[in-house]
Amino acid sequence: MTPEIGHFALILAFALAMAQSVALFAGARGDDAGFAVFGRRSAIVVFALVAIAFASLMHAFAVSDFSVVNVYENSHSAKPFIYKLTGTWGNHEGSMLLWVLILTLFSAVLAAQGKAAPRDLHLLTLGVQALIISAFLAFILFTSNPFERLIPAPADGTGLNPLLQDPGLAIHPPFLYLGYVGFSIPFSFAVAALIRGKADTVWARLVRPWALIAWVFLTIGIALGSWWAYYELGWGGWWAWDPVENASFMPWLAGTALIHSVRVVERRDAMKGWAVLLAITAFSLSLVGTFLVRSGVLTSVHAFAVDPTRGVFILAILIAAIGGSLTVFALRANSLSATGAFSAVSREGALVVNNVLLLVACAVVFVGTFYPLFIDVLSGDKISVGAPYFNMIFAPIASITLALAAVGTLLAWKKGDLPASLKRLIPAAGAALVIAVLVLFLADRARVSGAFALALVVWLVGGAAIDIAGRVKLFRAPAGDSFTRVKGLPGAAWGAAIAHGGLALFALGAAGISLWKSETVVLMAEGSTAEVAGYEVTLKSVEPFSGPNYVAERADFVARKNGETIALSGERRFYPVRGMETTEAAIRMQWPGDLYISFGENKSGNGWPVRLFFNPFVHFLWLGAAVTALGGLIAFADRGKKPAKLRHRQPKAVAAEAAPA
């Protein structure tokens, strides 16, 4: 009976969301407070209904109700309970329900913030959100029903994909969806601004926290996905430029440009067109990622193998959302006139260059991702675009963007002094030069590229530190005054500096594993020894092992270097229900890098194929991502001074209408 409750809740949610969108647009056009109140309160009810549906599906997984097709196809009675629960979103239907749950949650939170926004802007934004919710609820109900019954009920299920039975990938999709779906709010604000013909500092102040929190969640989601790929797939890498990986990276790039542009609108009432277009682009690329994963047009370890006909429905949503919003932008962009002028050499000018570079980088990823698909559709030829293309084109653009970031943060708003800013960066340039010379003399390989990469890291960190030092007048004012300035420094300034520092740490990790990784592939028997990066690694033993729903071979290794002995264990697991194998790599995390070992099947009887890696600085990848996300959170927490337009007393009728449900 529980699945039927969930299904009925989804039907009610769809009907109410459709009515809500009509009421909100009507309320925005007229003076009828009843429409507005109904629309706002409906947002909360729709969220409650979708939450009931999601809880119903999770209950079906928890109790192993194999009469539900979704549970039968993605669960098994022997599966650990935690993965029964996370299996709720480890499939196409359940993940789409999670997507809509987050979408309705954000809409409900937005509805509760009615007093903080101008009436027409708030209602129009909620109305656009309601249309998006209606579209995805229709997609679930008509093509991807998670509550479809299977009669008679089988005795057991077929199990969850073993690659998804992992803590990292269990929490990776929710964070990724929080980022994807989070960009729907700036998108709705952008469309609302175009409809009303006005995007001002109040609009930017309302959009900025939503853009920041979506960007933070997406940063965490991408980092979790790369961490899972690193330790679970046994290939020794962290990013393969897989199309689905790229699908999450593209909205991150657009979102990075968005949060900078919205800041300019908020501070200077400039770059409004940029901000609105980037808000549309970020969510549009999130929809493109959804299409890639669920359309059946590609095969990926991350993709859901679904009926391609479902892709047609998603494609229709994508065309309506992207085409409709860009059409409105083309018709109404001229109404977004800026009042804040600025010179080319200024903080605003630097951010325009930043936006252009980020969008060019995004276009490079887009072409590399979709070009093989276009060729396949047009000619039937199968081609692939791999890491060499992305490394050759994307890496220089990213390097230029990071290098210019240190300069841009030191320029003044409206009109900057480039020579003075460069003069302030002399200490950072000196430190970068010293690091570059040391790498050229001490590195045994990848000297030039390594020297440039580490110099760039020092340059970016130095720029962020000099910016903060300048703001607090370090060494230019008494220590007490500087300390007082530190306490009064806006969170947005701290957030930007910390985020830039995090990107520098990330770049250090990427440079280390890309330029100085050591790899050895050997066939090892018990007692044999191999060498990698000065480590002597011995395969001590391989023993059978049984888990809750798998059987495995566990390999114990001993590594020795400079008198130090390290014990590591890895596994090769086989899941009988699914007939699939997974690798649990043996990893020793340490300074200055990871010793990483994965092993395969002993098919010949002469030994196990073993891959040995030493990955320098690799842990800085995820440390950098965490620091970057922390910077975003600090900036998110900074609300700044409330603009005058948000401090006015609302008329009684409007205030009553805006009261939360």
XYZ file of C-alpha atoms in Angstrom:
661
model
C 0.000 0.000 0.000
C 2.927 2.348 0.713
C 3.996 2.562 -2.966
C 0.449 3.523 -3.953
C 0.530 6.327 -1.375
C 3.762 7.582 -2.905
C 2.386 7.388 -6.435
C -0.798 9.228 -5.462
C 1.271 11.925 -3.700
C 3.217 12.501 -6.928
C -0.010 12.862 -8.924
C -1.338 15.417 -6.425
C 1.991 17.263 -6.474
C 1.920 17.481 -10.269
C -1.647 18.823 -10.350
C -0.929 21.329 -7.597
C 2.327 22.518 -9.206
C 0.483 23.216 -12.452
C -2.184 25.206 -10.600
C 0.512 26.948 -8.586
C 2.312 28.211 -11.691
C -0.916 29.690 -13.085
C -1.779 31.352 -9.764
C 1.699 32.842 -9.336
C 1.829 34.384 -12.811
C -1.695 35.717 -12.336
C -0.747 37.105 -8.944
C 2.332 38.801 -10.401
C 0.258 40.551 -13.067
C -2.660 41.649 -10.894
C -3.387 42.920 -7.423
C -5.231 39.816 -6.205
C -3.402 38.777 -3.040
C -5.308 35.481 -2.969
C -3.476 34.122 -6.013
C -0.127 35.037 -4.517
C -0.888 33.481 -1.141
C -2.150 30.289 -2.810
C 0.963 30.089 -4.994
C 3.373 30.577 -2.126
C 1.651 28.102 0.169
C 1.343 25.588 -2.650
C 5.144 25.511 -2.927
C 5.358 24.161 0.612
C 2.551 21.634 0.045
C 4.134 20.384 -3.182
C 7.397 19.804 -1.293
C 5.531 17.883 1.422
C 3.819 15.678 -1.179
C 7.084 14.881 -2.969
C 8.720 14.182 0.409
C 5.944 11.666 1.126
C 6.583 10.011 -2.230
C 10.337 9.833 -1.608
C 9.805 8.408 1.897
C 7.460 5.796 0.402
C 10.097 4.693 -2.094
C 12.794 4.592 0.573
C 10.492 2.466 2.755
C 10.004 0.028 -0.118
C 13.780 -0.330 -0.408
C 14.234 -0.617 3.367
C 11.771 -3.529 3.670
C 12.887 -5.130 0.355
C 9.450 -4.893 -1.262
C 10.291 -6.753 -4.484
C 6.769 -6.263 -5.793
C 8.019 -2.792 -6.788
C 9.908 -3.085 -10.066
C 12.421 -0.442 -9.024
C 13.268 -2.312 -5.815
C 13.474 -5.655 -7.641
C 15.894 -4.271 -10.226
C 18.126 -2.407 -7.781
C 18.153 -4.269 -4.478
C 18.658 -7.686 -2.892
C 17.844 -9.157 0.507
C 21.545 -9.870 1.232
C 22.622 -6.288 0.530
C 23.783 -4.285 3.592
C 20.954 -2.151 4.976
C 22.728 1.155 4.384
C 22.971 0.359 0.664
C 19.330 -0.663 0.597
C 18.547 2.900 1.651
C 21.040 4.590 -0.662
C 19.812 2.337 -3.450
C 16.729 4.571 -3.419
C 18.639 7.046 -5.595
C 21.093 4.562 -7.132
C 18.895 4.160 -10.192
C 17.194 6.293 -12.811
C 13.688 6.519 -11.313
C 14.818 7.043 -7.734
C 17.472 9.590 -8.643
C 14.921 11.607 -10.610
C 12.637 11.568 -7.576
C 15.549 12.833 -5.461
C 16.138 15.545 -8.085
C 12.505 16.711 -7.802
C 12.589 16.467 -3.995
C 15.518 18.901 -3.899
C 13.841 21.099 -6.505
C 10.668 21.381 -4.417
C 12.674 21.892 -1.212
C 14.465 24.902 -2.684
C 11.169 26.233 -4.012
C 9.583 25.915 -0.569
C 12.509 27.752 1.056
C 12.196 30.487 -1.561
C 8.447 30.746 -0.895
C 9.132 31.266 2.804
C 11.413 34.231 1.980
C 8.617 36.314 0.495
C 9.212 39.362 2.681
C 12.805 39.713 1.461
C 11.992 40.352 -2.213
C 9.888 42.735 -4.289
C 6.439 41.238 -4.782
C 6.455 40.816 -8.557
C 10.011 39.457 -8.654
C 9.254 36.891 -5.965
C 6.031 35.685 -7.565
C 7.512 35.456 -11.061
C 10.533 33.529 -9.741
C 8.303 31.061 -7.904
C 6.143 30.759 -11.022
C 9.130 29.758 -13.173
C 10.161 27.273 -10.483
C 6.666 25.785 -10.507
C 6.876 25.262 -14.273
C 10.201 23.446 -13.907
C 8.777 21.274 -11.125
C 5.710 20.476 -13.224
C 7.880 19.414 -16.166
C 9.993 17.012 -14.109
C 6.999 15.600 -12.238
C 5.396 14.915 -15.631
C 8.603 13.191 -16.739
C 8.532 10.930 -13.671
C 4.819 10.109 -13.891
C 4.654 9.446 -17.630
C 8.049 7.845 -18.356
C 9.827 6.913 -15.105
C 7.314 5.793 -12.505
C 9.337 4.597 -9.470
C 6.304 2.807 -7.983
C 5.458 0.460 -10.826
C 4.329 -2.924 -9.490
C 5.548 -6.412 -10.446
C 2.939 -9.130 -9.917
C 3.567 -11.770 -8.714
C 6.368 -10.449 -6.551
C 9.736 -12.249 -7.039
C 11.373 -13.935 -4.077
C 14.443 -11.688 -4.344
C 15.913 -8.847 -6.356
C 18.743 -8.520 -8.849
C 20.876 -6.316 -6.597
C 22.379 -2.846 -6.857
C 25.272 -2.106 -9.178
C 28.336 -3.025 -7.025
C 30.073 0.205 -8.002
C 27.291 2.072 -6.187
C 27.683 0.016 -3.005
C 30.236 2.392 -1.593
C 30.031 5.235 0.971
C 31.597 7.744 -1.416
C 29.163 7.158 -4.239
C 26.244 6.871 -1.823
C 26.625 10.543 -0.829
C 28.038 11.823 -4.135
C 24.687 12.044 -6.037
C 22.798 14.045 -3.359
C 25.521 16.703 -3.238
C 25.739 16.781 -7.025
C 21.968 17.205 -7.332
C 21.975 19.943 -4.688
C 24.363 21.776 -6.977
C 22.560 21.005 -10.227
C 19.131 21.851 -8.862
C 20.417 24.792 -6.840
C 21.166 26.644 -10.065
C 17.459 26.470 -10.910
C 16.815 29.325 -8.453
C 19.220 31.812 -10.129
C 17.766 30.628 -13.455
C 14.233 31.420 -12.286
C 15.370 34.771 -10.898
C 17.000 35.535 -14.263
C 13.861 34.721 -16.252
C 11.776 36.731 -13.783
C 14.124 39.706 -14.162
C 13.789 39.520 -17.934
C 9.979 39.356 -17.728
C 9.804 42.384 -15.435
C 12.603 44.156 -17.347
C 14.629 44.909 -14.260
C 17.720 43.424 -12.625
C 19.180 45.686 -9.945
C 21.287 45.460 -6.808
C 18.319 44.080 -4.873
C 17.948 41.328 -7.487
C 21.668 40.539 -7.243
C 21.529 40.415 -3.456
C 18.741 37.854 -3.633
C 20.470 35.743 -6.292
C 23.997 35.697 -4.838
C 23.415 33.327 -1.860
C 21.554 30.854 -4.079
C 24.316 30.911 -6.686
C 26.977 30.485 -4.005
C 25.328 27.581 -2.193
C 24.647 25.763 -5.469
C 28.283 26.269 -6.469
C 29.497 24.997 -3.085
C 27.342 21.858 -3.287
C 28.473 21.207 -6.857
C 32.117 21.629 -5.807
C 31.667 19.065 -3.034
C 29.751 16.693 -5.319
C 32.417 16.759 -8.041
C 35.184 16.276 -5.454
C 33.383 13.275 -3.923
C 32.955 11.751 -7.379
C 36.633 12.116 -8.222
C 37.641 10.681 -4.828
C 35.393 7.660 -5.445
C 36.858 7.146 -8.925
C 40.355 7.330 -7.433
C 40.033 4.657 -4.767
C 37.274 2.452 -6.218
C 38.047 1.965 -9.913
C 41.651 0.869 -9.374
C 43.156 2.871 -12.242
C 45.248 5.222 -10.147
C 43.707 8.418 -11.557
C 41.138 10.944 -10.374
C 39.678 12.486 -13.562
C 39.256 10.819 -16.956
C 37.381 13.554 -18.855
C 34.491 11.120 -19.025
C 31.419 12.744 -20.683
C 29.393 12.507 -17.485
C 32.247 13.984 -15.460
C 32.340 16.818 -17.972
C 28.584 17.235 -17.622
C 29.058 18.229 -13.975
C 32.150 20.327 -14.671
C 30.525 22.585 -17.281
C 27.862 24.068 -14.952
C 30.592 24.491 -12.328
C 32.584 26.662 -14.740
C 29.502 28.694 -15.662
C 28.542 28.940 -11.988
C 32.009 30.254 -11.122
C 31.541 33.052 -13.645
C 28.018 33.658 -12.305
C 29.011 34.232 -8.673
C 31.608 36.789 -9.775
C 29.171 38.588 -12.085
C 26.402 38.762 -9.491
C 28.885 40.330 -7.086
C 29.535 43.096 -9.625
C 25.806 43.730 -10.046
C 25.424 43.895 -6.276
C 28.358 46.264 -5.765
C 28.357 48.369 -8.924
C 24.990 47.811 -10.671
C 26.931 46.708 -13.758
C 27.305 43.512 -15.818
C 23.586 42.751 -15.489
C 23.376 41.080 -18.882
C 26.347 38.887 -17.991
C 24.765 37.838 -14.703
C 21.383 36.999 -16.236
C 22.915 35.098 -19.161
C 25.244 33.137 -16.877
C 22.354 32.211 -14.566
C 20.535 30.805 -17.599
C 23.691 29.049 -18.821
C 24.551 27.393 -15.497
C 21.160 25.714 -15.105
C 20.916 24.936 -18.813
C 24.202 23.038 -18.581
C 22.806 21.193 -15.543
C 19.892 20.092 -17.729
C 22.344 19.063 -20.448
C 24.078 16.856 -17.892
C 20.756 15.280 -16.990
C 20.108 14.584 -20.664
C 23.532 12.978 -21.125
C 23.134 10.655 -18.149
C 19.582 9.531 -18.923
C 19.125 9.733 -22.671
C 21.019 6.561 -23.569
C 23.259 8.458 -26.029
C 26.453 7.398 -24.252
C 27.892 4.597 -22.187
C 29.678 5.590 -18.997
C 30.398 4.135 -15.592
C 28.314 7.043 -14.263
C 25.420 6.862 -16.733
C 22.068 5.173 -16.239
C 21.277 2.611 -18.937
C 17.717 3.611 -19.751
C 15.368 3.489 -22.703
C 16.490 6.207 -25.153
C 12.835 7.215 -25.618
C 13.020 8.792 -22.170
C 15.722 11.020 -23.558
C 13.191 12.517 -25.947
C 11.099 13.766 -23.020
C 14.158 15.241 -21.291
C 15.241 16.755 -24.595
C 11.839 18.450 -24.841
C 12.283 19.894 -21.334
C 15.782 20.996 -22.248
C 14.655 22.696 -25.458
C 11.749 24.432 -23.708
C 13.887 25.675 -20.803
C 16.951 26.723 -22.779
C 15.167 27.876 -25.912
C 12.449 29.707 -24.016
C 14.823 31.493 -21.643
C 17.253 32.502 -24.393
C 14.351 33.798 -26.486
C 13.186 35.942 -23.598
C 16.778 37.099 -23.112
C 17.066 38.097 -26.768
C 13.822 40.066 -26.562
C 14.335 41.719 -23.186
C 18.103 42.023 -22.638
C 18.063 45.684 -23.690
C 15.894 46.472 -20.681
C 18.733 45.514 -18.317
C 20.544 48.820 -18.606
C 23.497 49.309 -16.276
C 23.982 52.471 -14.219
C 27.508 51.704 -13.051
C 30.209 52.538 -15.606
C 33.769 51.265 -15.291
C 37.047 51.440 -17.169
C 38.744 48.509 -18.835
C 41.426 48.476 -16.119
C 39.292 47.843 -13.041
C 37.948 45.040 -10.892
C 34.902 44.886 -13.148
C 37.064 44.738 -16.267
C 39.091 41.898 -14.782
C 35.887 40.011 -14.030
C 34.713 40.453 -17.618
C 37.987 38.844 -18.775
C 37.457 36.137 -16.130
C 33.973 35.442 -17.505
C 35.208 35.225 -21.086
C 37.978 32.789 -20.160
C 35.646 30.615 -18.089
C 33.089 30.463 -20.897
C 35.807 29.631 -23.437
C 37.002 26.841 -21.135
C 33.404 25.656 -20.827
C 33.062 25.682 -24.620
C 36.239 23.598 -24.947
C 34.785 20.974 -22.601
C 31.427 21.121 -24.395
C 32.990 20.528 -27.817
C 35.170 17.703 -26.550
C 32.155 16.058 -24.928
C 29.594 16.405 -27.700
C 31.693 16.240 -30.866
C 31.888 12.393 -30.795
C 28.106 12.259 -30.266
C 27.460 14.566 -33.227
C 29.757 12.512 -35.466
C 28.025 9.314 -34.366
C 24.590 10.751 -35.175
C 25.619 12.255 -38.521
C 27.826 9.499 -39.918
C 27.657 6.511 -37.592
C 31.433 6.684 -37.025
C 32.674 5.997 -33.516
C 35.384 8.372 -32.354
C 36.608 9.444 -28.956
C 38.061 12.666 -27.596
C 40.414 11.867 -24.760
C 42.664 13.521 -22.220
C 45.273 14.811 -24.754
C 42.705 17.167 -26.312
C 41.536 18.545 -22.959
C 45.040 18.811 -21.509
C 46.340 20.600 -24.582
C 43.539 23.180 -24.838
C 41.838 23.425 -21.454
C 44.969 23.484 -19.275
C 46.457 26.686 -20.811
C 43.112 28.513 -20.516
C 42.763 27.453 -16.886
C 46.348 28.544 -16.172
C 45.766 31.994 -17.659
C 42.533 32.355 -15.668
C 44.271 31.501 -12.378
C 47.213 33.779 -13.168
C 44.940 36.753 -13.893
C 42.861 36.085 -10.753
C 45.747 37.257 -8.572
C 45.898 40.536 -10.482
C 42.149 41.136 -10.662
C 41.626 40.911 -6.898
C 44.033 43.820 -6.353
C 42.416 46.200 -8.846
C 40.049 48.855 -7.543
C 36.396 49.011 -8.480
C 35.413 51.342 -11.346
C 38.976 52.405 -12.212
C 42.119 50.545 -11.213
C 45.849 51.213 -11.331
C 47.468 48.259 -13.098
C 51.130 49.259 -12.486
C 50.434 49.776 -8.776
C 48.660 46.419 -8.535
C 51.527 44.632 -10.276
C 53.982 46.372 -7.945
C 52.110 44.974 -4.967
C 52.500 41.506 -6.469
C 56.309 41.679 -6.576
C 56.680 39.491 -3.422
C 54.402 36.848 -4.952
C 56.308 37.012 -8.227
C 59.618 36.654 -6.378
C 58.419 33.634 -4.424
C 57.041 32.068 -7.625
C 60.378 32.608 -9.364
C 62.292 30.964 -6.511
C 60.000 27.920 -6.617
C 60.347 27.695 -10.396
C 64.160 27.752 -10.193
C 64.166 25.084 -7.475
C 61.958 22.809 -9.570
C 64.175 23.306 -12.628
C 67.235 22.257 -10.655
C 65.785 19.549 -8.410
C 63.070 17.820 -10.440
C 64.100 14.686 -12.294
C 61.454 15.070 -15.020
C 58.728 17.439 -16.242
C 60.974 20.302 -15.220
C 59.635 23.149 -17.332
C 55.944 22.331 -16.993
C 56.429 21.499 -13.313
C 58.250 24.776 -12.684
C 55.420 26.706 -14.336
C 52.715 24.799 -12.441
C 54.241 25.289 -8.986
C 55.090 28.919 -9.761
C 51.429 29.456 -10.667
C 50.350 27.912 -7.356
C 52.639 30.225 -5.361
C 51.561 33.229 -7.450
C 47.858 32.582 -6.770
C 48.342 32.012 -3.037
C 50.588 35.063 -2.835
C 48.014 37.208 -4.614
C 45.273 36.154 -2.185
C 47.534 36.793 0.817
C 48.614 40.228 -0.489
C 44.971 41.168 -1.051
C 44.064 40.371 2.566
C 47.238 42.044 3.859
C 46.377 45.193 1.923
C 42.835 45.272 3.232
C 43.983 45.101 6.879
C 47.005 47.401 6.262
C 49.432 44.782 7.537
C 52.832 46.368 8.361
C 51.392 49.764 7.317
C 49.385 50.403 10.454
C 49.789 49.552 14.159
C 49.234 45.870 14.923
C 46.114 46.670 16.942
C 44.559 48.549 14.041
C 45.341 45.694 11.663
C 43.777 43.199 14.068
C 40.649 45.348 14.278
C 40.490 45.435 10.492
C 40.844 41.646 10.381
C 37.813 41.268 12.622
C 35.829 43.719 10.508
C 36.824 42.325 7.130
C 33.711 41.236 5.165
C 33.073 37.535 4.814
C 32.969 37.979 1.044
C 36.627 39.089 1.085
C 37.685 36.176 3.286
C 35.637 33.790 1.168
C 37.249 34.934 -2.072
C 40.774 34.694 -0.653
C 40.164 31.245 0.847
C 38.518 29.972 -2.335
C 41.452 31.193 -4.435
C 43.824 29.503 -1.995
C 41.824 26.305 -2.316
C 42.094 26.444 -6.099
C 45.863 26.840 -5.705
C 46.018 23.721 -3.512
C 43.903 21.868 -6.063
C 46.263 22.964 -8.843
C 49.192 21.663 -6.782
C 47.556 18.239 -6.510
C 46.675 18.170 -10.222
C 50.239 19.124 -11.168
C 51.766 16.539 -8.856
C 49.791 13.536 -10.075
C 49.876 14.644 -13.723
C 53.572 15.488 -13.995
C 55.383 13.301 -11.486
C 53.296 10.146 -11.124
C 55.276 6.877 -11.177
C 53.691 3.666 -12.449
C 54.790 0.045 -12.692
C 52.745 -2.866 -14.072
C 54.005 -6.347 -13.202
C 52.860 -9.953 -12.797
C 53.426 -10.913 -9.170
C 53.271 -14.221 -7.326
C 53.197 -14.564 -3.565
C 56.593 -13.548 -2.209
C 57.690 -11.649 -5.337
C 58.841 -8.024 -5.235
C 58.440 -5.027 -7.545
C 59.698 -1.443 -7.387
C 57.991 1.913 -7.823
C 59.370 5.361 -6.910
C 62.022 3.835 -4.629
C 59.559 1.555 -2.819
C 60.202 -2.195 -2.805
C 56.746 -3.760 -2.749
C 56.302 -7.437 -1.867
C 53.107 -9.412 -2.395
C 52.923 -11.189 0.948
C 49.785 -13.286 0.451
C 46.437 -13.569 -1.354
C 43.606 -15.101 0.651
C 39.898 -15.719 -0.042
C 37.491 -13.526 1.862
C 33.688 -13.303 2.147
C 31.628 -10.161 2.598
C 27.904 -9.700 3.265
C 26.941 -10.048 -0.406
C 30.224 -10.717 -2.199
C 33.248 -12.979 -2.243
C 36.733 -11.569 -2.582
C 40.439 -12.122 -2.802
C 42.364 -10.031 -0.296
C 45.964 -9.242 -1.137
C 48.407 -8.183 1.589
C 51.422 -6.131 0.488
C 54.514 -4.934 2.330
C 56.370 -1.867 1.044
C 59.841 -0.810 2.208
C 61.729 2.413 1.650
C 64.581 4.018 3.606
C 64.155 1.549 6.450
C 60.416 2.183 6.777
C 57.974 -0.716 6.401
C 54.389 -0.144 5.282
C 51.616 -2.763 5.303
C 48.766 -2.394 2.756
C 45.755 -4.532 1.839
C 43.575 -4.494 -1.260
C 40.648 -6.550 -2.497
C 39.171 -7.825 -5.728
C 35.476 -8.396 -5.072
C 32.942 -10.481 -6.990
C 29.194 -9.917 -6.533
C 27.373 -13.143 -7.539
C 23.913 -11.565 -7.839
C 25.064 -9.044 -10.457
C 27.977 -11.100 -11.760
C 30.250 -8.049 -11.498
C 33.715 -7.401 -10.093
C 35.059 -4.335 -8.310
C 38.492 -3.296 -7.103
C 39.344 -2.004 -3.662
C 42.782 -0.475 -4.140
C 45.446 -0.654 -1.437
C 46.281 2.989 -0.655
C 48.712 4.467 1.846
C 48.021 8.195 2.153
C 51.145 10.034 3.274
C 53.382 13.008 2.623
C 54.466 13.738 -0.059
C 52.157 11.369 -1.963
C 50.142 8.146 -2.035
C 51.446 4.656 -2.560
C 48.636 3.057 -4.574
C 48.318 -0.644 -5.517
C 45.592 -2.487 -7.408
C 45.601 -6.100 -8.565
C 43.637 -8.195 -11.031
C 42.647 -11.812 -11.582
C 45.175 -14.663 -11.671
C 43.884 -16.112 -14.945
C 47.095 -17.842 -16.030
C 47.914 -19.362 -12.650
C 51.355 -17.745 -12.804
C 50.530 -14.671 -10.744
C 48.334 -11.631 -10.351
C 48.651 -8.549 -12.564
C 49.532 -5.711 -10.214
C 49.613 -1.962 -10.921
C 51.813 0.069 -8.605
C 51.574 3.860 -8.470
C 53.175 6.648 -6.544
C 50.970 9.756 -6.805
C 52.739 12.883 -5.503
C 50.647 15.629 -3.879
C 47.415 13.861 -4.871
C 45.708 14.528 -1.543
C 45.908 18.274 -2.274
C 43.211 17.704 -4.900
C 40.535 17.022 -2.312
C 42.017 19.294 0.328
C 41.927 22.097 -2.228
C 38.323 21.289 -3.164
C 37.341 21.329 0.528
C 39.072 24.681 1.108
C 37.444 26.113 -2.026
C 34.016 25.001 -0.827
C 34.768 26.490 2.603
C 35.539 29.806 0.944
C 32.196 29.654 -0.845
C 30.390 28.936 2.434
C 32.053 31.888 4.146
C 31.025 34.155 1.280
C 27.506 32.676 1.444
C 27.256 33.510 5.140
C 28.132 37.152 4.438
C 24.895 38.993 3.756
C 26.545 42.423 3.895
C 24.543 45.549 4.568
C 20.893 45.330 3.684
C 20.112 47.620 0.736
C 17.714 50.456 1.388
C 15.178 48.933 -0.983
C 14.929 45.920 1.287
C 14.433 47.993 4.433
C 11.256 49.736 3.456
C 7.994 49.009 5.223
C 5.641 47.100 2.976
C 2.027 48.202 2.548
C -0.351 46.260 4.754
C -1.983 44.436 1.845
C 1.357 43.354 0.432
C 2.666 42.417 3.869
C -0.362 40.221 4.513
C 0.037 38.628 1.125
C 3.742 37.963 1.739
C 3.179 36.302 5.119
C 4.681 32.798 5.156
C 2.353 29.834 5.206
